[in-house]
Amino acid sequence: MSSTISGFLAAGIAAGIKKKRGLFDLGLIYAPGGASAAGIFTTNRVAAPAVALDRERLRAGRTFAVLVNSGNANTAVGRRGMRDARLCTAAAARGLRLRPEQVLMSSTGVIGEKLPVQAVTGALPELVRSLRPDGFFDFARAIMTTDTHPKLVRRSFRLGRTRAHLLGVAKGSGMIHPRMATLLVYFLTDLAAPAPLLRRLLREAAADTLNAISVDGDTSTSDTVLLLASGRAGNEPLQAGSPAARSFLAALQETAAELADQIVRDGEGATKLFRVEVRGARTREQADRVARRIANSPLVKTAFHAADPNWGRVLAAAGSAGVAINPGRLELVFQDEAGRQRVPVVKAGAVAPGYREKAAAAILERERFRVILSLHQGRAARIISTCDFSADYVRINAEYRS
């Protein structure tokens, strides 16, 4: 798969931030001609200084570079966190002959440890020299923490006579339970579009993709999603509500959905991806609360890891979501991802007539499946994608800092 996008260069190297030598841990995206830019970020109150810095600098609606380090979140370290983020972006700006405010930054990794600024700044000359059009695979490697593989998606599409492209690069495996953004995700396009429209489209694209996944129910302090547009495709700038803007939104949603699935499938220790679909809620918010409660239940996730159709855990999780539901109306179905096999599990709040546990277990043995809970109280619905919990999840997190 080609990983180039007109108007952007990228690089990734090992700077010595991570404890294990030789692991890539410093990445850079560079737009020589600049790019319209928008972002959405974590709602965690203990947000990383890099998040605050990016929010401040994105007010201009334009940027030239994004510096990303992994292995250290540069969070919960006092005032030096913002100071160090500014020092690193200033050093990157000097290397690229930019102003500091033209450089954004993301940091991901261990919380509460000081960022090794000298390792970052000392590696910047090599990082800048490594920039190239096809450097995004190395960039994707450099932003990984507990991920098992880099995550990239590229799409080509037409807007009238214009041939346009979109590249998405992401990291994420644990501490995934986003609100308004998720993980670290970077979308790059060669289209021309104003920053306010990019921001609106990014929020809309994330709502049912990146904002509808969970691995472990923990919200990161560093969640960042950026959308940069270089304008190299030669189109007239996108306008809100236009057919071209709608076509770009569709491409953005498809790319975000594919990255979201890659993230969940690569959840720490995960062996299965399943979707929790709640139907018939009074409001979308209530459907979301019930779906997230089921998706985040350790009891549900461990049962499904063992292909144990312990449906009582699903109902118990739904009942603890803080939403008024009528137990006598609940209907639960286990279904394969394609919808070809469907096993009714609960009907009118009790075990469904003719329920066969072996058939239900066979669904849960698949790598992908769907859990559909109907509340029969309204018309609102919500789907949350998540994964199972295995013994490897405990091992990975127990050994994270060792």
XYZ file of C-alpha atoms in Angstrom:
402
model
C 0.000 0.000 0.000
C 1.322 3.427 -0.961
C 1.698 5.673 2.052
C 2.429 8.954 0.276
C 0.201 12.019 0.291
C 0.965 15.133 -1.748
C 2.156 18.053 0.346
C 3.481 16.011 3.271
C 6.726 14.350 4.355
C 7.208 12.098 7.361
C 9.871 10.291 9.361
C 10.321 8.100 12.410
C 13.471 7.165 14.320
C 14.732 5.731 17.605
C 15.667 8.669 19.845
C 16.225 6.756 23.079
C 13.030 7.844 24.836
C 11.840 4.275 25.388
C 13.732 2.094 27.830
C 14.369 -0.619 25.270
C 17.101 0.486 22.881
C 16.412 0.608 19.180
C 12.636 1.049 19.354
C 11.275 3.893 17.244
C 9.921 6.604 19.538
C 10.094 9.959 17.743
C 8.079 10.872 14.643
C 7.563 13.960 12.523
C 5.034 15.055 9.895
C 6.082 18.066 7.813
C 4.023 20.097 5.342
C 6.563 22.293 3.485
C 3.837 24.548 2.111
C 1.723 24.494 5.248
C -1.696 22.940 5.764
C -5.128 23.912 7.013
C -5.530 22.139 10.335
C -8.152 21.106 12.872
C -8.150 18.850 15.894
C -10.266 17.228 18.582
C -8.848 16.159 21.915
C -9.259 14.197 25.136
C -11.817 15.252 27.736
C -9.662 13.801 30.523
C -9.143 16.562 33.120
C -5.508 15.466 33.544
C -4.726 16.359 29.935
C -1.187 16.316 28.585
C 0.544 19.692 28.118
C 0.882 18.842 24.416
C -2.922 18.800 24.185
C -3.167 22.300 25.676
C -0.378 23.502 23.389
C -2.081 22.127 20.272
C -5.427 23.641 21.232
C -3.730 27.021 21.565
C -1.836 26.784 18.282
C -4.729 25.418 16.232
C -6.615 28.673 16.727
C -4.650 29.927 13.730
C -6.223 27.156 11.635
C -2.916 26.351 9.982
C 0.226 24.390 10.792
C 3.420 23.142 9.178
C 4.577 20.249 11.347
C 3.558 17.720 13.994
C 6.188 16.280 16.350
C 5.212 13.075 18.182
C 7.054 11.137 20.854
C 6.094 7.771 22.342
C 7.223 6.127 25.559
C 6.540 9.212 27.682
C 3.232 11.097 28.049
C 4.876 14.222 29.528
C 1.849 14.418 31.826
C 1.507 15.034 35.588
C 5.031 16.443 35.862
C 4.132 19.967 36.968
C 4.964 23.168 35.095
C 7.932 21.600 33.379
C 5.527 19.592 31.191
C 4.446 22.650 29.201
C 7.959 24.069 29.304
C 9.382 20.867 27.854
C 6.710 20.685 25.148
C 7.573 24.244 24.117
C 11.309 23.468 24.160
C 10.828 20.444 21.903
C 8.601 22.226 19.395
C 10.949 25.230 19.347
C 13.866 22.933 18.544
C 11.852 21.256 15.782
C 10.904 24.669 14.413
C 14.563 25.697 14.214
C 15.420 22.527 12.331
C 12.611 23.145 9.841
C 13.104 26.945 9.678
C 9.661 27.590 11.104
C 8.259 29.601 13.972
C 7.556 27.579 17.157
C 3.822 28.251 16.931
C 3.793 26.509 13.531
C 4.657 23.154 15.131
C 2.169 20.913 16.965
C 3.119 18.113 19.356
C 1.724 14.864 20.738
C 3.168 12.746 23.538
C 2.082 9.240 24.525
C 3.394 6.716 27.006
C 4.078 6.499 30.722
C 2.374 9.177 32.849
C 4.248 10.953 35.639
C 7.788 10.655 34.290
C 9.825 13.610 33.037
C 10.248 13.863 29.291
C 13.909 13.349 28.311
C 14.134 16.637 26.428
C 17.789 16.209 25.500
C 17.027 12.863 23.857
C 14.297 14.532 21.795
C 16.223 17.648 20.795
C 19.422 15.694 20.209
C 17.646 13.397 17.754
C 15.889 16.161 15.809
C 18.656 16.747 13.223
C 18.536 13.056 12.252
C 14.730 13.127 12.264
C 14.612 16.128 9.917
C 17.173 14.536 7.586
C 15.022 11.392 7.482
C 11.916 13.183 6.172
C 10.627 11.742 2.905
C 7.310 11.350 1.050
C 7.064 7.633 1.872
C 8.116 7.998 5.511
C 4.704 7.377 7.058
C 5.299 3.723 7.883
C 8.318 4.736 9.976
C 6.219 7.517 11.506
C 3.518 4.980 12.394
C 6.151 2.772 14.066
C 7.474 5.736 16.037
C 4.135 6.589 17.664
C 3.388 3.044 18.916
C 3.375 2.074 22.602
C 1.865 -1.363 23.314
C 0.583 -1.661 19.739
C 1.621 -4.853 17.976
C 1.748 -3.280 14.513
C 1.582 0.107 12.740
C -1.863 1.303 11.653
C -2.277 3.091 8.322
C -5.187 3.467 5.887
C -5.028 5.273 2.522
C -7.910 6.120 0.206
C -8.253 7.689 -3.223
C -11.514 9.246 -4.356
C -12.902 11.690 -6.918
C -14.497 15.052 -6.270
C -15.766 16.028 -9.707
C -12.673 16.258 -11.897
C -10.304 16.267 -8.933
C -8.511 13.093 -7.904
C -8.035 13.358 -4.135
C -6.316 11.274 -1.480
C -6.630 10.705 2.257
C -4.140 9.029 4.585
C -4.904 8.012 8.159
C -2.224 6.991 10.666
C -3.069 5.887 14.209
C -1.717 4.361 17.385
C -3.707 2.740 20.119
C -3.990 -0.533 21.984
C -4.813 0.240 25.617
C -6.309 3.077 27.705
C -8.948 3.381 25.012
C -12.313 4.829 25.936
C -12.517 8.107 24.042
C -14.704 11.130 24.492
C -14.578 13.588 21.582
C -11.373 12.069 20.219
C -9.267 9.022 20.720
C -5.708 7.877 20.977
C -3.350 9.488 18.482
C -4.799 9.700 14.981
C -3.541 11.821 12.098
C -5.564 12.348 8.916
C -3.808 13.979 5.965
C -5.416 14.991 2.679
C -4.227 16.818 -0.424
C -7.558 18.641 -0.722
C -7.986 22.354 -0.094
C -10.427 23.127 2.722
C -10.811 25.857 5.367
C -10.008 24.957 8.972
C -13.525 25.591 10.394
C -15.005 23.114 7.897
C -12.266 20.578 8.652
C -13.112 20.829 12.340
C -16.818 20.251 11.687
C -16.198 17.292 9.380
C -13.686 15.756 11.786
C -16.158 15.842 14.671
C -18.868 14.306 12.513
C -16.576 11.572 11.209
C -15.342 10.658 14.695
C -18.796 10.446 16.290
C -19.688 6.926 15.131
C -16.163 5.626 14.531
C -13.317 6.737 16.779
C -15.741 7.875 19.473
C -17.578 4.562 19.405
C -14.821 2.190 20.506
C -13.505 0.948 23.831
C -10.822 -1.494 24.892
C -10.629 -1.081 28.660
C -12.849 1.853 29.670
C -9.944 4.183 30.520
C -9.704 7.579 28.810
C -6.184 8.638 27.851
C -4.683 11.972 28.921
C -3.218 12.414 25.438
C -6.084 11.601 23.043
C -5.576 13.641 19.885
C -7.071 13.512 16.399
C -5.697 15.941 13.817
C -6.854 16.613 10.254
C -4.445 18.440 7.940
C -5.190 19.548 4.367
C -2.315 20.577 2.078
C -4.398 21.858 -0.853
C -2.114 20.169 -3.386
C -4.986 18.413 -5.197
C -5.809 21.698 -6.917
C -9.513 21.784 -6.073
C -11.517 24.848 -5.192
C -11.635 24.955 -1.366
C -14.419 22.766 -0.004
C -17.572 24.560 1.093
C -19.921 23.468 3.868
C -22.912 21.518 2.576
C -21.505 21.060 -0.921
C -21.507 17.662 -2.699
C -17.693 17.732 -2.578
C -17.695 18.251 1.194
C -20.164 15.384 1.636
C -18.003 13.103 -0.510
C -14.928 13.978 1.524
C -16.848 13.339 4.750
C -17.797 9.874 3.479
C -14.132 9.092 2.726
C -13.111 10.432 6.130
C -15.750 8.317 7.898
C -14.680 5.170 6.029
C -11.019 5.766 6.863
C -11.802 6.508 10.511
C -13.964 3.384 10.767
C -11.197 1.198 9.355
C -8.635 2.665 11.756
C -11.064 2.267 14.663
C -11.447 -1.435 13.878
C -7.666 -1.840 13.635
C -7.279 -0.209 17.055
C -9.872 -2.415 18.754
C -8.598 -5.571 17.058
C -5.120 -4.674 18.344
C -6.415 -4.069 21.882
C -3.969 -5.252 24.513
C -4.226 -9.042 24.600
C -7.353 -9.011 22.425
C -8.368 -12.082 20.444
C -11.851 -10.958 19.354
C -13.621 -7.824 18.159
C -17.318 -7.541 18.965
C -19.894 -4.817 18.569
C -22.461 -4.016 21.229
C -25.586 -2.712 19.537
C -28.320 -1.232 21.714
C -31.640 -0.600 19.990
C -34.973 0.823 21.053
C -33.719 3.325 23.636
C -35.582 6.522 24.443
C -32.605 8.702 23.475
C -29.245 8.249 21.765
C -27.540 9.245 25.017
C -29.302 6.427 26.895
C -28.447 3.938 24.157
C -24.824 5.067 24.370
C -24.700 4.643 28.150
C -26.089 1.115 28.024
C -23.865 0.067 25.119
C -20.718 1.443 26.765
C -21.561 -0.201 30.083
C -21.824 -3.600 28.397
C -18.743 -3.010 26.231
C -16.646 -2.037 29.267
C -17.809 -4.829 31.587
C -14.827 -7.022 32.566
C -17.267 -9.852 33.298
C -18.746 -9.668 29.805
C -15.333 -9.337 28.153
C -13.796 -12.288 30.005
C -16.833 -14.503 29.377
C -16.695 -13.737 25.671
C -12.967 -14.469 25.606
C -13.845 -18.009 26.692
C -16.800 -18.143 24.241
C -19.068 -18.498 27.276
C -22.579 -17.218 26.389
C -23.203 -16.029 29.951
C -25.998 -13.696 28.907
C -26.854 -12.809 32.494
C -23.694 -10.687 32.572
C -24.915 -8.687 29.584
C -28.259 -7.957 31.242
C -26.593 -7.158 34.566
C -24.287 -4.656 32.871
C -27.198 -3.044 31.029
C -29.156 -2.746 34.255
C -26.282 -0.932 35.979
C -25.904 1.752 33.308
C -28.058 4.252 35.175
C -30.794 4.160 32.551
C -34.409 3.305 33.387
C -35.224 0.087 31.525
C -38.048 -2.428 31.724
C -36.506 -5.891 32.275
C -39.626 -7.568 30.925
C -39.110 -5.983 27.508
C -35.455 -6.889 26.981
C -34.502 -8.892 23.920
C -30.945 -10.172 23.353
C -29.452 -11.698 20.207
C -25.950 -12.997 19.426
C -25.113 -12.659 15.742
C -22.126 -13.175 13.453
C -20.647 -10.011 11.922
C -22.151 -10.650 8.493
C -25.628 -11.247 9.925
C -25.948 -14.715 8.402
C -26.216 -16.547 11.728
C -28.472 -15.242 14.465
C -29.143 -16.814 17.865
C -32.040 -15.401 19.956
C -30.870 -15.523 23.580
C -33.381 -13.510 25.614
C -37.006 -12.716 24.803
C -39.274 -10.578 27.021
C -36.629 -10.520 29.750
C -36.198 -14.318 30.023
C -34.370 -17.043 28.142
C -35.694 -17.241 24.580
C -37.860 -20.232 23.593
C -35.695 -22.820 21.868
C -32.450 -21.179 23.015
C -29.445 -23.412 22.302
C -26.315 -22.612 24.289
C -24.038 -24.462 21.859
C -25.263 -22.285 19.002
C -24.654 -19.141 21.071
C -21.169 -20.340 22.020
C -20.389 -20.988 18.354
C -21.082 -17.319 17.607
C -18.770 -16.209 20.428
C -15.965 -18.437 19.153
C -15.669 -16.241 16.073
C -13.102 -13.437 15.836
C -15.893 -10.942 15.075
C -19.505 -10.965 16.228
C -22.348 -8.728 17.364
C -24.328 -8.498 20.623
C -27.724 -6.887 20.001
C -29.807 -5.733 22.968
C -33.253 -4.294 22.246
C -34.837 -2.215 25.031
C -38.185 -1.674 23.256
C -38.633 1.782 24.796
C -38.021 4.084 21.833
C -36.233 4.416 18.508
C -32.713 5.505 19.468
C -29.736 3.209 18.907
C -25.968 3.107 19.423
C -23.159 0.735 18.431
C -19.905 0.485 20.410
C -17.011 -1.652 19.176
C -14.852 -3.375 21.765
C -12.751 -6.490 22.383
C -12.390 -9.352 24.818
C -10.146 -9.476 27.909
C -7.527 -12.221 27.972
C -4.804 -13.107 30.466
C -2.413 -11.251 28.164
C -4.198 -7.965 28.945
C -3.233 -8.351 32.602
C 0.318 -9.408 31.717
C 0.900 -6.532 29.282
C -0.294 -3.910 31.763
C 1.499 -5.492 34.717
C 4.759 -5.375 32.763
C 4.162 -1.979 31.094
C 6.829 -0.042 33.015
C 9.286 -2.909 33.468
